[in-house]
PDB file of C-alpha atoms in Angstrom:
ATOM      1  CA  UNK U   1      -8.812  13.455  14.129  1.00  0.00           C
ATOM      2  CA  UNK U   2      -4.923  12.287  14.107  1.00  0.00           C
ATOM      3  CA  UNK U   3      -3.803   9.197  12.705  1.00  0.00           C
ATOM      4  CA  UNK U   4      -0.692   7.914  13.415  1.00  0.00           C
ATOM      5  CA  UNK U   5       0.433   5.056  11.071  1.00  0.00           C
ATOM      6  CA  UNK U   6       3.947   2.902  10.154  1.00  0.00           C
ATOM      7  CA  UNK U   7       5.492   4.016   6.475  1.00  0.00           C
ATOM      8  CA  UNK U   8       8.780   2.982   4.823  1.00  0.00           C
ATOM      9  CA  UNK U   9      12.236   5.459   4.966  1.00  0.00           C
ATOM     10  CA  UNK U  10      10.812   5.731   1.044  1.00  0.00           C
ATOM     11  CA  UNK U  11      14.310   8.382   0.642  1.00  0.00           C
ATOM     12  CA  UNK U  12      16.608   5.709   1.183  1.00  0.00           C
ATOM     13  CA  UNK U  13      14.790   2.380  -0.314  1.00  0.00           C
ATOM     14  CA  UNK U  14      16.237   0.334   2.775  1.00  0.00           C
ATOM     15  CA  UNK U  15      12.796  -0.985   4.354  1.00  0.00           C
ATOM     16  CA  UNK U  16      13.164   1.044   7.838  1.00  0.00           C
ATOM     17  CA  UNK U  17      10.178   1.681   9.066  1.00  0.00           C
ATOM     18  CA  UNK U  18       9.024   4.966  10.038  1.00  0.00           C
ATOM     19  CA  UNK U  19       6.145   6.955  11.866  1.00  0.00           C
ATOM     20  CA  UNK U  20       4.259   9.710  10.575  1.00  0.00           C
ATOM     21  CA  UNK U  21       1.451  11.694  11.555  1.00  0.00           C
ATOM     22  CA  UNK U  22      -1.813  13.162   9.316  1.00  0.00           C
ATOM     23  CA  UNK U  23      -4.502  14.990  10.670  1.00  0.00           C
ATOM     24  CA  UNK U  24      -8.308  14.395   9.388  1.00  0.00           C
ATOM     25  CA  UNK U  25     -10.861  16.943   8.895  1.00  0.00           C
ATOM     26  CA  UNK U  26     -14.373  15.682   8.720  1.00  0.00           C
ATOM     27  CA  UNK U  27     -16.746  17.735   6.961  1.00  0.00           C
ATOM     28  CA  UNK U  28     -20.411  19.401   8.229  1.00  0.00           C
ATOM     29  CA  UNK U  29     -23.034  16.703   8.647  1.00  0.00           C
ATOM     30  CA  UNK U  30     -20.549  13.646   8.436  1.00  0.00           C
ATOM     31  CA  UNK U  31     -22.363  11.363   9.863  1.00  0.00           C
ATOM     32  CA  UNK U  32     -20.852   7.685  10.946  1.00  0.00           C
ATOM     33  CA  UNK U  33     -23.505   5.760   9.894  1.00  0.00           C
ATOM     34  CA  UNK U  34     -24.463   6.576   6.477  1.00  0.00           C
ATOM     35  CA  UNK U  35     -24.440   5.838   2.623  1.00  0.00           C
ATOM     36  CA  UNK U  36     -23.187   8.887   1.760  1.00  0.00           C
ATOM     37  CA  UNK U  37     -19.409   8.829   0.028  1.00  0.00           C
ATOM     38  CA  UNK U  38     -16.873  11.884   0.113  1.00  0.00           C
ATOM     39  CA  UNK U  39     -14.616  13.218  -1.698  1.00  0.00           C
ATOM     40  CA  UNK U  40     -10.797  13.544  -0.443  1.00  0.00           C
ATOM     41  CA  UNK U  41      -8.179  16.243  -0.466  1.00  0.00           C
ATOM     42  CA  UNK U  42      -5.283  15.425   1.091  1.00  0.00           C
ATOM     43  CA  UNK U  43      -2.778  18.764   1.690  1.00  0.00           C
ATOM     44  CA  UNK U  44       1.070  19.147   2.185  1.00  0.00           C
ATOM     45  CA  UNK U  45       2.277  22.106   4.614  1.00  0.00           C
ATOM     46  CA  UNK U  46       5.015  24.509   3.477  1.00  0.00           C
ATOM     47  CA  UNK U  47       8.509  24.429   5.508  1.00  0.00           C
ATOM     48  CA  UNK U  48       8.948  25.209   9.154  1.00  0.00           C
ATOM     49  CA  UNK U  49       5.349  24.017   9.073  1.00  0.00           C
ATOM     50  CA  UNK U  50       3.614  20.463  10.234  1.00  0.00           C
ATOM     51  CA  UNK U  51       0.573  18.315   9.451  1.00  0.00           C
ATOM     52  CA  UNK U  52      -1.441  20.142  12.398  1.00  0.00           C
ATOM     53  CA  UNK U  53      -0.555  23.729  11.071  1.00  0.00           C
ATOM     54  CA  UNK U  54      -3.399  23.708   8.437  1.00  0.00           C
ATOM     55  CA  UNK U  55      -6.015  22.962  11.422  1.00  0.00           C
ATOM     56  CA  UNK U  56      -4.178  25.288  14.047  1.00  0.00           C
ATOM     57  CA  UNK U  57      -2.741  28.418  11.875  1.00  0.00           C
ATOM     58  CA  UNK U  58      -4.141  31.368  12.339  1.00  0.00           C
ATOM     59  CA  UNK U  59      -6.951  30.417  15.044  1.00  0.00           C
ATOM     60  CA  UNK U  60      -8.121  27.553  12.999  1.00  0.00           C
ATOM     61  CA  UNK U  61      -9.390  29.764  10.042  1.00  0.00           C
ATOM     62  CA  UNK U  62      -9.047  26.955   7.352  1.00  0.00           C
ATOM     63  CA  UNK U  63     -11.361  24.968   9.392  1.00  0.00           C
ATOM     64  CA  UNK U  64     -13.741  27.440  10.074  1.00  0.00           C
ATOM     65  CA  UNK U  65     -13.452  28.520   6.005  1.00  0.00           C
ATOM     66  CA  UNK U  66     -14.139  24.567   5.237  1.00  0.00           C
ATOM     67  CA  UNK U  67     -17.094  24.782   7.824  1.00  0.00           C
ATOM     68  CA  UNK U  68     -18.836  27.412   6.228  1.00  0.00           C
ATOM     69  CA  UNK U  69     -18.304  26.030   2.686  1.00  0.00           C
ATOM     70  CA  UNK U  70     -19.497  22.776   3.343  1.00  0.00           C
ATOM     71  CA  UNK U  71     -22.363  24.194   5.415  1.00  0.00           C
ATOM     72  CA  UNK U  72     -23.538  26.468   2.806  1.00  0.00           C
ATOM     73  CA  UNK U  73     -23.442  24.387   0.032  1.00  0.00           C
ATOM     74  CA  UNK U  74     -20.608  26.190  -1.755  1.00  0.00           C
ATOM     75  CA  UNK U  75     -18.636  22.804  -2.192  1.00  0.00           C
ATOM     76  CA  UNK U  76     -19.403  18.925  -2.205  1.00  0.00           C
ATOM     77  CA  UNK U  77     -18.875  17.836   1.088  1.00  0.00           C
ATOM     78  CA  UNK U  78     -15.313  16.836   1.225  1.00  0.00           C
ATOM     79  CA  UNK U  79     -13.135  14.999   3.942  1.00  0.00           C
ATOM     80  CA  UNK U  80      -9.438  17.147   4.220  1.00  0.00           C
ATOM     81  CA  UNK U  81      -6.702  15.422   5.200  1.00  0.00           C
ATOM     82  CA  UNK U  82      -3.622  17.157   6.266  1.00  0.00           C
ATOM     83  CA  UNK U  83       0.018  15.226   6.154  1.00  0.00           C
ATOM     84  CA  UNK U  84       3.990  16.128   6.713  1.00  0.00           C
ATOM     85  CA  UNK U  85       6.882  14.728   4.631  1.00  0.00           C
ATOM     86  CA  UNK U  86       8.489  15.712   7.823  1.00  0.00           C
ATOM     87  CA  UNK U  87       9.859  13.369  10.346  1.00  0.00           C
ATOM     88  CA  UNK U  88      11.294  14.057  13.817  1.00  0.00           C
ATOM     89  CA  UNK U  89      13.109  17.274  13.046  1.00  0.00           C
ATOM     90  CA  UNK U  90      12.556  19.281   9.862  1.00  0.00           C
ATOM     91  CA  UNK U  91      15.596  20.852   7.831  1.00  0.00           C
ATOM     92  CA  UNK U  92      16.861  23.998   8.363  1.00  0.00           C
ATOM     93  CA  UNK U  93      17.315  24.733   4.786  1.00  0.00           C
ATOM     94  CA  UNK U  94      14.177  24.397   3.134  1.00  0.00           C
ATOM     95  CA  UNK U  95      15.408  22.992  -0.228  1.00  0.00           C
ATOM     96  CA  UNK U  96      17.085  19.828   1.448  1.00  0.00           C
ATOM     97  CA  UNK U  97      13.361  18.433   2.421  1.00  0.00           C
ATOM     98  CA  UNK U  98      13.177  17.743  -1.816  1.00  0.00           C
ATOM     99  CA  UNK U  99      14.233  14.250  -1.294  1.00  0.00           C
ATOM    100  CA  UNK U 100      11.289  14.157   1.461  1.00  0.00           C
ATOM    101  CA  UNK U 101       8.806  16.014  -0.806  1.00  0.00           C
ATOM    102  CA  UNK U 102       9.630  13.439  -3.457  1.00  0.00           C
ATOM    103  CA  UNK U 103       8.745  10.088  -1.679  1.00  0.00           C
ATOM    104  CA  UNK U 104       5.516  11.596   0.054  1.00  0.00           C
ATOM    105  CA  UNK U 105       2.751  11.085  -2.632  1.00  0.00           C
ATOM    106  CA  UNK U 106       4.168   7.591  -2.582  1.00  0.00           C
ATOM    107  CA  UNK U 107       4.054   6.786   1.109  1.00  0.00           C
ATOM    108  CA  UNK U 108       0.333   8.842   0.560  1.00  0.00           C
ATOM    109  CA  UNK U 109      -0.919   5.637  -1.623  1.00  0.00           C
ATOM    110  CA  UNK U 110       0.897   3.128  -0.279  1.00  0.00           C
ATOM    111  CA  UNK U 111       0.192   3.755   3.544  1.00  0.00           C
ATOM    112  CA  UNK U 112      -2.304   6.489   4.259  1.00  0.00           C
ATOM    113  CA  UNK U 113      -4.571   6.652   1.463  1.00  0.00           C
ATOM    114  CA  UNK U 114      -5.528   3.222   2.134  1.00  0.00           C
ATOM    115  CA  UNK U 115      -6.134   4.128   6.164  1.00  0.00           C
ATOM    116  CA  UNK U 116      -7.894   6.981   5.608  1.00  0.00           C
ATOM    117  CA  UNK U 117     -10.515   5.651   2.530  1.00  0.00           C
ATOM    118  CA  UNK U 118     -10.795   2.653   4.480  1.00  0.00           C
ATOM    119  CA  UNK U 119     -11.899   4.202   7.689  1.00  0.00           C
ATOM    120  CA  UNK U 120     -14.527   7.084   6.403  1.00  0.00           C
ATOM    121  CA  UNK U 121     -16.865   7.137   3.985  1.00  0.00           C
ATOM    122  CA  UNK U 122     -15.271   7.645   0.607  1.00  0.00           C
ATOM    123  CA  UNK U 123     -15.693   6.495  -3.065  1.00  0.00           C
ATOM    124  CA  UNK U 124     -12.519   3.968  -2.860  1.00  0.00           C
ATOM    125  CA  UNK U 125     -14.656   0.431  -2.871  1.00  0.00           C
ATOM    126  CA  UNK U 126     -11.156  -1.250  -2.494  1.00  0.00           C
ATOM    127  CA  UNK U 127      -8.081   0.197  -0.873  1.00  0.00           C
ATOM    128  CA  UNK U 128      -5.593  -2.041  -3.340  1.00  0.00           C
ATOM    129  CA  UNK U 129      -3.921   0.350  -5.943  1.00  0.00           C
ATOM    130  CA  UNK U 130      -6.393  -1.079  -8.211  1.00  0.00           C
ATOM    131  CA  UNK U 131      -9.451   0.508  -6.313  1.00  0.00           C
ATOM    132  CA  UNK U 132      -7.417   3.486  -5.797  1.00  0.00           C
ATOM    133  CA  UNK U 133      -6.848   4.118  -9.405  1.00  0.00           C
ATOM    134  CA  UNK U 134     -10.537   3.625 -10.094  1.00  0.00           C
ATOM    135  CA  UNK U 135     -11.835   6.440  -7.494  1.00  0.00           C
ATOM    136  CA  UNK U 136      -8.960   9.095  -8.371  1.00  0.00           C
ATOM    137  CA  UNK U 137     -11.465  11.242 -10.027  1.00  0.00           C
ATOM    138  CA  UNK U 138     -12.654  11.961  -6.205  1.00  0.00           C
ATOM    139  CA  UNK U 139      -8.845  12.638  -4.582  1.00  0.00           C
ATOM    140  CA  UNK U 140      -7.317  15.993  -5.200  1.00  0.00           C
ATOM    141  CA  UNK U 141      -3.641  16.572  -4.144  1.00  0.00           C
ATOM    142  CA  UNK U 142      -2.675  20.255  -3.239  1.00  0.00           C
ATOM    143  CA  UNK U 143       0.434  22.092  -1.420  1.00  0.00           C
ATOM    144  CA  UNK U 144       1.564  25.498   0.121  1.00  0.00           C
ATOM    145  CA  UNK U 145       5.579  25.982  -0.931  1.00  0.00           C
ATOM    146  CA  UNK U 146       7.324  22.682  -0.568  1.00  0.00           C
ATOM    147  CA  UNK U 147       3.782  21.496  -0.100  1.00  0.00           C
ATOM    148  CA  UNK U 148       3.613  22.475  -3.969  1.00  0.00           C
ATOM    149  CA  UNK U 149       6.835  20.641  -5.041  1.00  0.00           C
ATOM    150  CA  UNK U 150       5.316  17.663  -3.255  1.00  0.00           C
ATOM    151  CA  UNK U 151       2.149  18.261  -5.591  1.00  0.00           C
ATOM    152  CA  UNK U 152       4.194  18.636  -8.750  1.00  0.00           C
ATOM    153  CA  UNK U 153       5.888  15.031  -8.072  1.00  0.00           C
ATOM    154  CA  UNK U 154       2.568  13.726  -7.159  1.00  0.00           C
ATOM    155  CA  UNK U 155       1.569  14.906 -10.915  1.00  0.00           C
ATOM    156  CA  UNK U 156       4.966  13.060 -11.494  1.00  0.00           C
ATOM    157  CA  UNK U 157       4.724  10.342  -9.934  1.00  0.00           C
ATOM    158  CA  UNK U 158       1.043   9.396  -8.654  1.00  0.00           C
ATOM    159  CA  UNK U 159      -0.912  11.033 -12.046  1.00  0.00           C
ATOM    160  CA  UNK U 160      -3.303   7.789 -12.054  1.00  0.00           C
ATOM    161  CA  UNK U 161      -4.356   8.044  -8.027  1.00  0.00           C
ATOM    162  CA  UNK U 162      -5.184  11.638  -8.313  1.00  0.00           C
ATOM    163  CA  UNK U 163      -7.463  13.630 -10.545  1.00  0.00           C
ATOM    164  CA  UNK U 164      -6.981  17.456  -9.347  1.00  0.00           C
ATOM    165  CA  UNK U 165      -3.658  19.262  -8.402  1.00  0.00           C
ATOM    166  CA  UNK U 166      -3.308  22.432  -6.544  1.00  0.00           C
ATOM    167  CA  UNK U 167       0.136  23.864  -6.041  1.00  0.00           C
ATOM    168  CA  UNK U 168       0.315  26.738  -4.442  1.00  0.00           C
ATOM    169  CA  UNK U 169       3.224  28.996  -4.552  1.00  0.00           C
ATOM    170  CA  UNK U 170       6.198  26.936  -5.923  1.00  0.00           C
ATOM    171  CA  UNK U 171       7.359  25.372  -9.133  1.00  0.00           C
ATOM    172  CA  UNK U 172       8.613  21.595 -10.444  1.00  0.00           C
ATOM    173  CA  UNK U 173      11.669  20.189  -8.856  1.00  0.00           C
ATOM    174  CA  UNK U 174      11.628  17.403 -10.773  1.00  0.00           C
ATOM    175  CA  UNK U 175      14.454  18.171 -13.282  1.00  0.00           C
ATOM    176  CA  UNK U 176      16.485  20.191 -10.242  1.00  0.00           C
ATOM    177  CA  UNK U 177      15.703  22.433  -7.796  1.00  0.00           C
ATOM    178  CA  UNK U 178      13.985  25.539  -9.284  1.00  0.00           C
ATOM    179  CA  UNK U 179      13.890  23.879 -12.074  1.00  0.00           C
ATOM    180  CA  UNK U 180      10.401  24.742 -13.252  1.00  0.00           C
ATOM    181  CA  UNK U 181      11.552  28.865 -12.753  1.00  0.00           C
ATOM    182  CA  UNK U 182      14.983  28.025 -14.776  1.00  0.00           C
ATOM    183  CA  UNK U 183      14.178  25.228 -17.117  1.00  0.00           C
ATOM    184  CA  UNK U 184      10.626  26.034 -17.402  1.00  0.00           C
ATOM    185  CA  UNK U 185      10.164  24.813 -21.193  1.00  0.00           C
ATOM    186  CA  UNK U 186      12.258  21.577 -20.763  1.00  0.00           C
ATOM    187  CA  UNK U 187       9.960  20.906 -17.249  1.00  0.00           C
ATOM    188  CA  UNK U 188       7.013  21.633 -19.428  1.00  0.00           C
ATOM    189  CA  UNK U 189       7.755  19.232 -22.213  1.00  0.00           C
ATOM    190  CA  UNK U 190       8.411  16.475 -19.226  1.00  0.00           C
ATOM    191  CA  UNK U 191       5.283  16.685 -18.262  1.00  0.00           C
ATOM    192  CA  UNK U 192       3.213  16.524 -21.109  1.00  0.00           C
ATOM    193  CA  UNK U 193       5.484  13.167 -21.971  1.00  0.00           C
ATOM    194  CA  UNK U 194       3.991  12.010 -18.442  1.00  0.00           C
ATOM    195  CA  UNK U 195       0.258  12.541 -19.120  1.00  0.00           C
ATOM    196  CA  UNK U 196       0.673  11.488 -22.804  1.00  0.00           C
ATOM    197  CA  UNK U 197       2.183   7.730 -21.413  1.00  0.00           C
ATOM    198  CA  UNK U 198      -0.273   7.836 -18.942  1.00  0.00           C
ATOM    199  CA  UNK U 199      -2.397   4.332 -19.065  1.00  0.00           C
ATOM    200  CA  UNK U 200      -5.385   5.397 -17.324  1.00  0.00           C
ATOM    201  CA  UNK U 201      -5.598   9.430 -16.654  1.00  0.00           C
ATOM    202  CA  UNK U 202      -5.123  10.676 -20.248  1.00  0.00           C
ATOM    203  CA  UNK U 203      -6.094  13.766 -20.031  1.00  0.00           C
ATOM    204  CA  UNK U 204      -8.411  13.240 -17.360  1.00  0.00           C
ATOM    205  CA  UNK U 205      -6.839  15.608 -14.750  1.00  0.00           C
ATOM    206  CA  UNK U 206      -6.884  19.168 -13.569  1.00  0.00           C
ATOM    207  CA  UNK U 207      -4.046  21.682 -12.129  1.00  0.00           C
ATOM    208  CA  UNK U 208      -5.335  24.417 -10.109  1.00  0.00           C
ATOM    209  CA  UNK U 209      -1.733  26.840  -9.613  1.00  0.00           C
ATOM    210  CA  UNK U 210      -1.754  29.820  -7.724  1.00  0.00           C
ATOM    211  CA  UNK U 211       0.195  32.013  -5.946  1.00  0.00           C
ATOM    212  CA  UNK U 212       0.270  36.105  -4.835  1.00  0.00           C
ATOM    213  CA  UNK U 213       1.887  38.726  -6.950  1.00  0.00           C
ATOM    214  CA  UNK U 214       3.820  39.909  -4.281  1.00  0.00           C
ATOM    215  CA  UNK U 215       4.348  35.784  -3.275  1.00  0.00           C
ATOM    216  CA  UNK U 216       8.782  35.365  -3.763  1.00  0.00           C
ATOM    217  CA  UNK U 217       7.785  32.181  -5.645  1.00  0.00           C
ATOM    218  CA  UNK U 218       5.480  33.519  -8.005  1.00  0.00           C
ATOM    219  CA  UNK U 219       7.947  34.260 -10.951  1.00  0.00           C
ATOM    220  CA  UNK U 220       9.078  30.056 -10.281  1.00  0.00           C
ATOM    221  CA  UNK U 221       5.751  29.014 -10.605  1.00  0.00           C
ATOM    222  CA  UNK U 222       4.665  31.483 -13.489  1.00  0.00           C
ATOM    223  CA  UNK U 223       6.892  30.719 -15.810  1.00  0.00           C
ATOM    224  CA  UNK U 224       6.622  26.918 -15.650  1.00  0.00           C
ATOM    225  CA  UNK U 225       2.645  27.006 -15.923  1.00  0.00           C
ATOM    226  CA  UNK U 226       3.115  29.697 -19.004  1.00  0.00           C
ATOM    227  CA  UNK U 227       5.679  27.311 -20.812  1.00  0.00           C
ATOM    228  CA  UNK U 228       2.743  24.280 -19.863  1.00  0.00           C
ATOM    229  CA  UNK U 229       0.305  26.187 -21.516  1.00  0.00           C
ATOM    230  CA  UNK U 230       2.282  26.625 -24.484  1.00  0.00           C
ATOM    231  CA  UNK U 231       1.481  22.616 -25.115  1.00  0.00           C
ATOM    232  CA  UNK U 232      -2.241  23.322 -25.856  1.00  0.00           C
ATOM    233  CA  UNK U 233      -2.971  19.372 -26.824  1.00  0.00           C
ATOM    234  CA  UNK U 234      -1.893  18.662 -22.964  1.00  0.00           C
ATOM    235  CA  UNK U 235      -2.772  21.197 -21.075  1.00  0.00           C
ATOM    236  CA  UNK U 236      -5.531  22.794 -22.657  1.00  0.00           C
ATOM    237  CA  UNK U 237      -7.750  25.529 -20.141  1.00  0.00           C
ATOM    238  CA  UNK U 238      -9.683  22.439 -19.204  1.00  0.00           C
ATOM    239  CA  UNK U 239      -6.636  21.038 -17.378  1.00  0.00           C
ATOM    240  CA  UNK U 240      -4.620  24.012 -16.282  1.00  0.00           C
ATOM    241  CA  UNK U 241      -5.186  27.098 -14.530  1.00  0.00           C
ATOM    242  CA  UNK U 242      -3.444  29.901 -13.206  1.00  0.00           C
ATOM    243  CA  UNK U 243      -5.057  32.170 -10.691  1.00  0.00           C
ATOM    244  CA  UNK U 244      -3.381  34.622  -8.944  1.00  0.00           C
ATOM    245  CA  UNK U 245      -4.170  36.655  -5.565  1.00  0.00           C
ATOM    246  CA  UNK U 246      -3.046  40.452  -5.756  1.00  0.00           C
ATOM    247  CA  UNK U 247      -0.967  41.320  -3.254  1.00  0.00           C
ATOM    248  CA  UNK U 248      -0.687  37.983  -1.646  1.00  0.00           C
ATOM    249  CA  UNK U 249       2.788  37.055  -0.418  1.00  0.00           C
ATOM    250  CA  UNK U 250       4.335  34.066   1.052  1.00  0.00           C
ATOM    251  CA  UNK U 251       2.466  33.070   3.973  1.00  0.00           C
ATOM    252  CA  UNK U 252      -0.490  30.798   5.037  1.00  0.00           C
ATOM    253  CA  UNK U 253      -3.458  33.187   5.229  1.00  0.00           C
ATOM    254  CA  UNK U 254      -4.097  33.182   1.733  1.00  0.00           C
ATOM    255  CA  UNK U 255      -4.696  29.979   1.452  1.00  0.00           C
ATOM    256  CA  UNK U 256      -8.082  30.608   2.597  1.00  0.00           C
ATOM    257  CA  UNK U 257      -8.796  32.708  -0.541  1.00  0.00           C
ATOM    258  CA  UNK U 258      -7.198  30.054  -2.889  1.00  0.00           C
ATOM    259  CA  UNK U 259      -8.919  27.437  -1.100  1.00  0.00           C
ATOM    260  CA  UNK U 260     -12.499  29.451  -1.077  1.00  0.00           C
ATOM    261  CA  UNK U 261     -11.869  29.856  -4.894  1.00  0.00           C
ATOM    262  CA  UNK U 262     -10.737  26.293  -5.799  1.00  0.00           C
ATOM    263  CA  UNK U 263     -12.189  23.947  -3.789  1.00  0.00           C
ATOM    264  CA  UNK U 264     -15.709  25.070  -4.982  1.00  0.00           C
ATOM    265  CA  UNK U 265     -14.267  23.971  -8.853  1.00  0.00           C
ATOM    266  CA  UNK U 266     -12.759  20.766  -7.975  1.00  0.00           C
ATOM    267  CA  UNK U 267     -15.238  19.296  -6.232  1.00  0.00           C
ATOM    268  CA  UNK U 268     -18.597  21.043  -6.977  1.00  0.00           C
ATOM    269  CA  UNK U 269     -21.906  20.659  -5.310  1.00  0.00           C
TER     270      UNK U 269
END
């Protein structure tokens, strides 16, 4: 299912409005007319990439994988939605899209979120920030590359409108690019200040990292997630995780794996 809906130019603050694109997985035995709620996961492509590549790469398998899941009772049935911090043409150079990556998990909860839980069954009984808030502990965030610096500033940034974080493959930008690989104790201690001034989340919130040991990014996100878990009264096991794929490098198939693995712990059956 695409939606196509109107956003701000978030990067430069000036009111333009924009287009964008997300894609919407529905899961096995949604059903139009029904009680039933859903959970949401809403998931940010690496570079070169778009919002359709999660559905389309590599003969649909993350469909197929979400199919079987769903199907089989591994997972509670969830509604996926795939969207871009990419509009018109993407960067060449991967690390100029940070300003993008920044801005999407708030054009997510001010625009789409409020499309999306609106239209389908989900737990959000009111689409103002209020009801959003309420029904975070049913929206996970997650994010292949810059896909993952996108999560990390939605842990930044959007803490109270999400529950469960999955970045995959990629360290925190948020104090400079690479800056969770080179300043991995000083990006530590920023978030922990975050989650400790958070109003509503507390520590009511789960990261799921992972990446491949043969993954280029795993030493940036490996060292920031060991200097996290350094700050036990934050990120404690119950919050943070680390799971890692052997031999997995940086490309989309194994997704599927971290998917298979995760999805089953955020949002159990």
């Amino acid at each position: 299912m695409q939606i196509d809906y109107d956003t701000q130019n978030y990067v430069e603050g000036n009111g333009e409005i924009r287009k964008n694109t997300a894609y919407v997985y529905l899961p096995y035995g949604y059903e139009e007319v029904s009680d039933q709620c859903y959970n949401v996961f809403y998931f940010v492509h690496g570079h070169g990439e778009t919002a359709a590549s999660f559905f389309q790469n590599e003969n649909g398998l993350l469909c197929k994988l979400l199919d079987h899941m769903i199907g089989n009772g591994d997972m509670a049935p969830t509604i996926v939605v795939s969207t871009s911090y990419v509009y018109g043409n993407p960067v060449d150079y991967y690390p100029d899209a940070d300003p993008y990556c920044e801005v999407l998990p708030q054009e997510l909860v001010n625009d789409l979120i409020p499309i999306v839980e609106n239209r389908y069954h989900t737990y959000t009984k009111n689409t103002d920030m209020t009801g959003i808030k309420a029904s975070r502990e049913h929206r996970a965030i997650g994010g292949f590359s810059m896909g993952a610096v996108t999560t990390w500033y939605a842990l930044e940034h959007t803490l109270d409108c999400f529950k469960y974080f999955m970045p995959i493959s990629s360290d925190s930008w948020s104090l400079g690019r690479f800056a969770g690989m080179d300043y991995p104790t000083e990006t530590a201690e920023y978030f922990a200040n975050i989650v400790r001034s958070s109003t509503s989340s507390k520590n009511d919130f789960h990261i799921w990292a992972c990446s491949g040991t043969d993954d280029v990014a795993y030493d940036r996100i490996w060292a920031q997630v060991q200097a996290m878990a350094q700050i036990t009264d934050v990120f404690s096991v119950g919050n943070l995780t680390f799971h890692e794929q052997e031999g997995a490098r940086h490309e989309f198939q194994p997704i599927a794996e971290y998917l298979y693995n995760a999805l089953p712990s955020l949002f159990p059956n």
